[in-house]
mmCIF file of C-alpha atoms in Angstrom:
data_model
loop_
_atom_site.group_PDB
_atom_site.id
_atom_site.type_symbol
_atom_site.label_atom_id
_atom_site.label_comp_id
_atom_site.label_asym_id
_atom_site.label_seq_id
_atom_site.Cartn_x
_atom_site.Cartn_y
_atom_site.Cartn_z
ATOM 1 C CA MET A 1 0.000 0.000 0.000
ATOM 2 C CA SER A 2 1.212 3.505 -0.796
ATOM 3 C CA LYS A 3 2.559 5.848 1.865
ATOM 4 C CA VAL A 4 0.617 9.022 2.577
ATOM 5 C CA ILE A 5 2.909 11.978 3.267
ATOM 6 C CA ALA A 6 1.990 15.543 4.199
ATOM 7 C CA SER A 7 4.540 17.855 2.618
ATOM 8 C CA ALA A 8 5.265 21.583 2.466
ATOM 9 C CA SER A 9 7.874 24.284 2.756
ATOM 10 C CA MET A 10 7.516 25.834 6.201
ATOM 11 C CA SER A 11 8.886 28.818 8.109
ATOM 12 C CA LEU A 12 10.641 28.390 11.452
ATOM 13 C CA ASP A 13 7.458 29.495 13.203
ATOM 14 C CA GLY A 14 5.320 26.900 11.447
ATOM 15 C CA TYR A 15 3.667 28.734 8.558
ATOM 16 C CA ILE A 16 3.263 27.476 4.982
ATOM 17 C CA ALA A 17 1.854 30.678 3.474
ATOM 18 C CA LYS A 18 0.823 34.199 4.348
ATOM 19 C CA ASP A 19 -2.806 34.975 5.166
ATOM 20 C CA ASP A 20 -3.426 35.862 1.500
ATOM 21 C CA ASN A 21 -1.908 32.497 0.390
ATOM 22 C CA SER A 22 1.244 34.138 -0.994
ATOM 23 C CA ILE A 23 4.444 32.332 -0.012
ATOM 24 C CA GLY A 24 6.976 35.073 0.600
ATOM 25 C CA ARG A 25 10.480 33.562 0.868
ATOM 26 C CA LEU A 26 9.328 29.983 1.448
ATOM 27 C CA PHE A 27 10.128 28.821 -2.089
ATOM 28 C CA ASP A 28 13.376 30.767 -2.569
ATOM 29 C CA TRP A 29 15.315 27.492 -2.222
ATOM 30 C CA LEU A 30 13.709 26.275 -5.452
ATOM 31 C CA GLN A 31 15.631 28.923 -7.410
ATOM 32 C CA ASN A 32 18.916 29.443 -5.553
ATOM 33 C CA GLY A 33 21.164 26.701 -6.944
ATOM 34 C CA ASP A 34 23.038 25.588 -10.039
ATOM 35 C CA VAL A 35 21.255 22.280 -10.739
ATOM 36 C CA GLU A 36 18.500 22.717 -13.319
ATOM 37 C CA ILE A 37 15.409 20.577 -12.798
ATOM 38 C CA PRO A 38 12.740 20.833 -15.508
ATOM 39 C CA THR A 39 9.088 20.731 -14.462
ATOM 40 C CA ALA A 40 5.846 19.888 -16.210
ATOM 41 C CA SER A 41 4.853 23.560 -16.196
ATOM 42 C CA PRO A 42 5.879 25.486 -19.325
ATOM 43 C CA GLY A 43 8.500 28.104 -18.584
ATOM 44 C CA ILE A 44 9.257 26.859 -15.063
ATOM 45 C CA THR A 45 12.655 25.305 -14.412
ATOM 46 C CA LEU A 46 13.898 24.826 -10.874
ATOM 47 C CA HIS A 47 17.468 25.764 -9.948
ATOM 48 C CA LEU A 48 18.386 23.775 -6.861
ATOM 49 C CA GLY A 49 21.491 23.297 -4.783
ATOM 50 C CA GLN A 50 23.082 19.859 -5.138
ATOM 51 C CA ALA A 51 21.706 18.395 -1.893
ATOM 52 C CA SER A 52 18.194 19.707 -2.555
ATOM 53 C CA ALA A 53 18.322 18.442 -6.149
ATOM 54 C CA GLU A 54 19.110 14.904 -4.984
ATOM 55 C CA TYR A 55 16.335 15.079 -2.395
ATOM 56 C CA TRP A 56 13.885 16.485 -4.958
ATOM 57 C CA ARG A 57 14.651 13.752 -7.500
ATOM 58 C CA ARG A 58 14.065 11.003 -4.932
ATOM 59 C CA TRP A 59 10.842 12.636 -3.746
ATOM 60 C CA THR A 60 9.331 13.204 -7.182
ATOM 61 C CA SER A 61 10.390 9.808 -8.570
ATOM 62 C CA ASP A 62 8.367 8.115 -5.796
ATOM 63 C CA LEU A 63 5.313 10.361 -6.155
ATOM 64 C CA GLY A 64 2.142 8.820 -7.572
ATOM 65 C CA ALA A 65 -0.646 11.293 -6.743
ATOM 66 C CA LEU A 66 -1.366 14.518 -4.877
ATOM 67 C CA VAL A 67 -4.337 15.429 -2.682
ATOM 68 C CA CYS A 68 -5.117 19.123 -2.249
ATOM 69 C CA GLY A 69 -7.991 21.277 -1.119
ATOM 70 C CA ARG A 70 -10.184 23.582 -3.135
ATOM 71 C CA THR A 71 -8.468 26.730 -1.820
ATOM 72 C CA LEU A 72 -5.092 25.748 -3.290
ATOM 73 C CA PHE A 73 -6.725 24.474 -6.464
ATOM 74 C CA ASP A 74 -8.487 27.809 -6.992
ATOM 75 C CA PHE A 75 -5.404 29.843 -6.046
ATOM 76 C CA THR A 76 -3.313 28.070 -8.714
ATOM 77 C CA ASP A 77 -6.214 27.728 -11.183
ATOM 78 C CA GLY A 78 -5.538 24.008 -11.111
ATOM 79 C CA TRP A 79 -1.982 24.571 -12.322
ATOM 80 C CA GLY A 80 -3.419 25.098 -15.793
ATOM 81 C CA GLY A 81 -4.540 21.473 -15.948
ATOM 82 C CA ARG A 82 -1.142 19.895 -15.281
ATOM 83 C CA HIS A 83 0.593 19.923 -11.913
ATOM 84 C CA THR A 84 4.201 21.107 -11.868
ATOM 85 C CA MET A 85 5.331 17.654 -10.691
ATOM 86 C CA ASP A 86 3.298 15.974 -13.464
ATOM 87 C CA VAL A 87 1.199 13.788 -11.165
ATOM 88 C CA PRO A 88 -2.551 13.166 -10.995
ATOM 89 C CA VAL A 89 -4.316 15.454 -8.531
ATOM 90 C CA VAL A 90 -7.297 14.660 -6.316
ATOM 91 C CA VAL A 91 -9.116 17.771 -5.102
ATOM 92 C CA VAL A 92 -11.236 17.777 -1.940
ATOM 93 C CA THR A 93 -14.169 20.096 -2.589
ATOM 94 C CA HIS A 94 -17.801 20.745 -1.739
ATOM 95 C CA SER A 95 -18.684 21.198 -5.412
ATOM 96 C CA VAL A 96 -17.066 20.218 -8.702
ATOM 97 C CA PRO A 97 -15.826 23.236 -10.727
ATOM 98 C CA THR A 98 -17.674 22.208 -13.885
ATOM 99 C CA GLU A 99 -16.500 25.160 -15.997
ATOM 100 C CA TRP A 100 -12.863 24.340 -15.206
ATOM 101 C CA VAL A 101 -13.433 20.646 -15.947
ATOM 102 C CA ASP A 102 -15.064 21.514 -19.284
ATOM 103 C CA ALA A 103 -12.123 23.783 -20.159
ATOM 104 C CA HIS A 104 -9.567 21.062 -19.252
ATOM 105 C CA PRO A 105 -11.158 17.790 -20.429
ATOM 106 C CA ASP A 106 -7.899 15.814 -20.495
ATOM 107 C CA ALA A 107 -6.486 17.069 -17.188
ATOM 108 C CA PRO A 108 -5.610 14.244 -14.741
ATOM 109 C CA PHE A 109 -7.708 15.772 -11.957
ATOM 110 C CA SER A 110 -10.365 14.073 -9.823
ATOM 111 C CA PHE A 111 -12.816 15.972 -7.632
ATOM 112 C CA VAL A 112 -14.065 14.311 -4.465
ATOM 113 C CA THR A 113 -17.044 15.768 -2.620
ATOM 114 C CA ASP A 114 -17.408 13.304 0.255
ATOM 115 C CA GLY A 115 -14.398 14.152 2.378
ATOM 116 C CA VAL A 116 -10.682 13.751 2.847
ATOM 117 C CA GLY A 117 -10.862 10.026 3.595
ATOM 118 C CA SER A 118 -12.470 9.333 0.231
ATOM 119 C CA ALA A 119 -9.980 11.619 -1.509
ATOM 120 C CA VAL A 120 -7.006 9.766 -0.017
ATOM 121 C CA ALA A 121 -8.576 6.424 -0.962
ATOM 122 C CA ARG A 122 -8.999 7.648 -4.536
ATOM 123 C CA ALA A 123 -5.407 8.923 -4.622
ATOM 124 C CA ARG A 124 -4.161 5.551 -3.363
ATOM 125 C CA GLU A 125 -6.014 3.815 -6.190
ATOM 126 C CA ILE A 126 -4.336 6.128 -8.683
ATOM 127 C CA ALA A 127 -0.868 5.930 -7.107
ATOM 128 C CA GLY A 128 -0.707 2.167 -6.678
ATOM 129 C CA ASP A 129 2.470 1.450 -4.688
ATOM 130 C CA ARG A 130 3.808 4.978 -5.101
ATOM 131 C CA VAL A 131 3.578 7.841 -2.593
ATOM 132 C CA VAL A 132 0.449 9.922 -2.089
ATOM 133 C CA ALA A 133 1.341 13.488 -1.110
ATOM 134 C CA VAL A 134 -1.161 15.655 0.720
ATOM 135 C CA THR A 135 -0.831 19.404 0.948
ATOM 136 C CA ALA A 136 -0.310 21.070 4.298
ATOM 137 C CA GLY A 137 -3.007 23.079 6.009
ATOM 138 C CA THR A 138 -6.564 21.853 6.432
ATOM 139 C CA ILE A 139 -6.045 18.722 4.336
ATOM 140 C CA ALA A 140 -2.971 17.630 6.319
ATOM 141 C CA ARG A 141 -4.745 18.337 9.605
ATOM 142 C CA GLN A 142 -7.753 16.235 8.632
ATOM 143 C CA CYS A 143 -5.516 13.394 7.434
ATOM 144 C CA LEU A 144 -3.586 13.463 10.713
ATOM 145 C CA GLU A 145 -6.776 13.424 12.771
ATOM 146 C CA LEU A 146 -8.149 10.512 10.717
ATOM 147 C CA GLY A 147 -4.955 8.489 11.136
ATOM 148 C CA LEU A 148 -4.202 8.537 7.408
ATOM 149 C CA LEU A 149 -0.691 10.022 7.490
ATOM 150 C CA ASP A 150 2.425 7.863 7.451
ATOM 151 C CA GLU A 151 4.968 10.681 7.349
ATOM 152 C CA VAL A 152 5.336 14.444 7.534
ATOM 153 C CA ALA A 153 7.886 16.010 5.159
ATOM 154 C CA VAL A 154 8.990 19.551 5.972
ATOM 155 C CA ASP A 155 11.219 21.766 3.853
ATOM 156 C CA LEU A 156 12.252 24.005 6.745
ATOM 157 C CA VAL A 157 13.163 27.510 5.596
ATOM 158 C CA PRO A 158 15.123 29.856 7.896
ATOM 159 C CA VAL A 159 12.613 32.684 7.947
ATOM 160 C CA VAL A 160 10.145 33.864 10.602
ATOM 161 C CA MET A 161 6.826 34.975 9.106
ATOM 162 C CA GLY A 162 5.045 36.057 12.274
ATOM 163 C CA ARG A 163 1.604 35.058 11.042
ATOM 164 C CA GLY A 164 -0.051 33.174 8.234
ATOM 165 C CA ARG A 165 -1.420 29.730 7.441
ATOM 166 C CA PRO A 166 0.031 27.001 9.695
ATOM 167 C CA PHE A 167 1.196 23.573 8.536
ATOM 168 C CA PHE A 168 -1.572 21.791 10.471
ATOM 169 C CA GLY A 169 -3.675 24.417 12.183
ATOM 170 C CA GLU A 170 -5.648 23.735 15.330
ATOM 171 C CA LEU A 171 -5.917 20.014 16.009
ATOM 172 C CA ALA A 172 -8.814 18.324 17.756
ATOM 173 C CA GLN A 173 -6.286 16.474 19.937
ATOM 174 C CA ASP A 174 -3.196 17.602 21.825
ATOM 175 C CA ASP A 175 0.446 16.624 21.400
ATOM 176 C CA VAL A 176 0.449 14.292 18.404
ATOM 177 C CA PRO A 177 3.818 12.491 18.619
ATOM 178 C CA LEU A 178 6.050 12.086 15.590
ATOM 179 C CA GLY A 179 9.104 9.858 15.409
ATOM 180 C CA ASP A 180 12.682 11.031 15.033
ATOM 181 C CA PRO A 181 13.443 12.214 11.493
ATOM 182 C CA VAL A 182 14.182 9.425 9.014
ATOM 183 C CA THR A 183 15.557 11.998 6.570
ATOM 184 C CA CYS A 184 17.588 15.115 7.328
ATOM 185 C CA VAL A 185 19.171 16.852 4.338
ATOM 186 C CA GLN A 186 20.874 20.229 4.691
ATOM 187 C CA GLY A 187 20.341 22.284 1.557
ATOM 188 C CA ASP A 188 21.037 25.910 0.699
ATOM 189 C CA ARG A 189 18.595 28.038 2.747
ATOM 190 C CA VAL A 190 16.469 24.936 3.482
ATOM 191 C CA THR A 191 16.613 21.774 5.571
ATOM 192 C CA HIS A 192 14.626 18.789 4.324
ATOM 193 C CA LEU A 193 13.153 16.743 7.183
ATOM 194 C CA VAL A 194 10.906 13.678 7.098
ATOM 195 C CA PHE A 195 9.218 12.463 10.282
ATOM 196 C CA PRO A 196 7.285 9.199 10.673
ATOM 197 C CA VAL A 197 3.875 9.545 12.298
ATOM 198 C CA ALA A 198 3.698 7.472 15.464
ATOM 199 C CA ARG A 199 0.906 4.908 15.467
#
């Protein structure tokens, strides 16, 4: 069965975006190195440091599907119908954006209206034995509360944002334990950390 991993770039004080969903300096590490990494998005090539490039290649080669919420989908306009990492996307939503679907008939996007659990199940079907990534924020929080997460991957950026959208937000339970990091990669202006979720 595929692993389910919540993943995001995060500030030292735990934020993944500003209140308006802009990212500030959180993605600077994607453009501060000499290693070119092409993406599925036209005109976007990453420029990573060597350590981050190796980490990125391992991460994306294992990735089979992505689960995101409607807020991120709308903010990116569904990545124009093709996610930057070229993986199928499952969107958790209250209503299917029919105009967008009609405008992107071949896009590998699924829209699930009956909750995060169903969305993760659908993503697992799509991914097979490969990793299912879930975006941070509300989706990651719900997955954690439902016991669906296997790991939490944090690209820790040395910046303090002061306020914004937190990685998990307010949990229904206190003190959810994670294991010691199974991955710790020091990049340029980022540290890549992967924590197993204790069961």
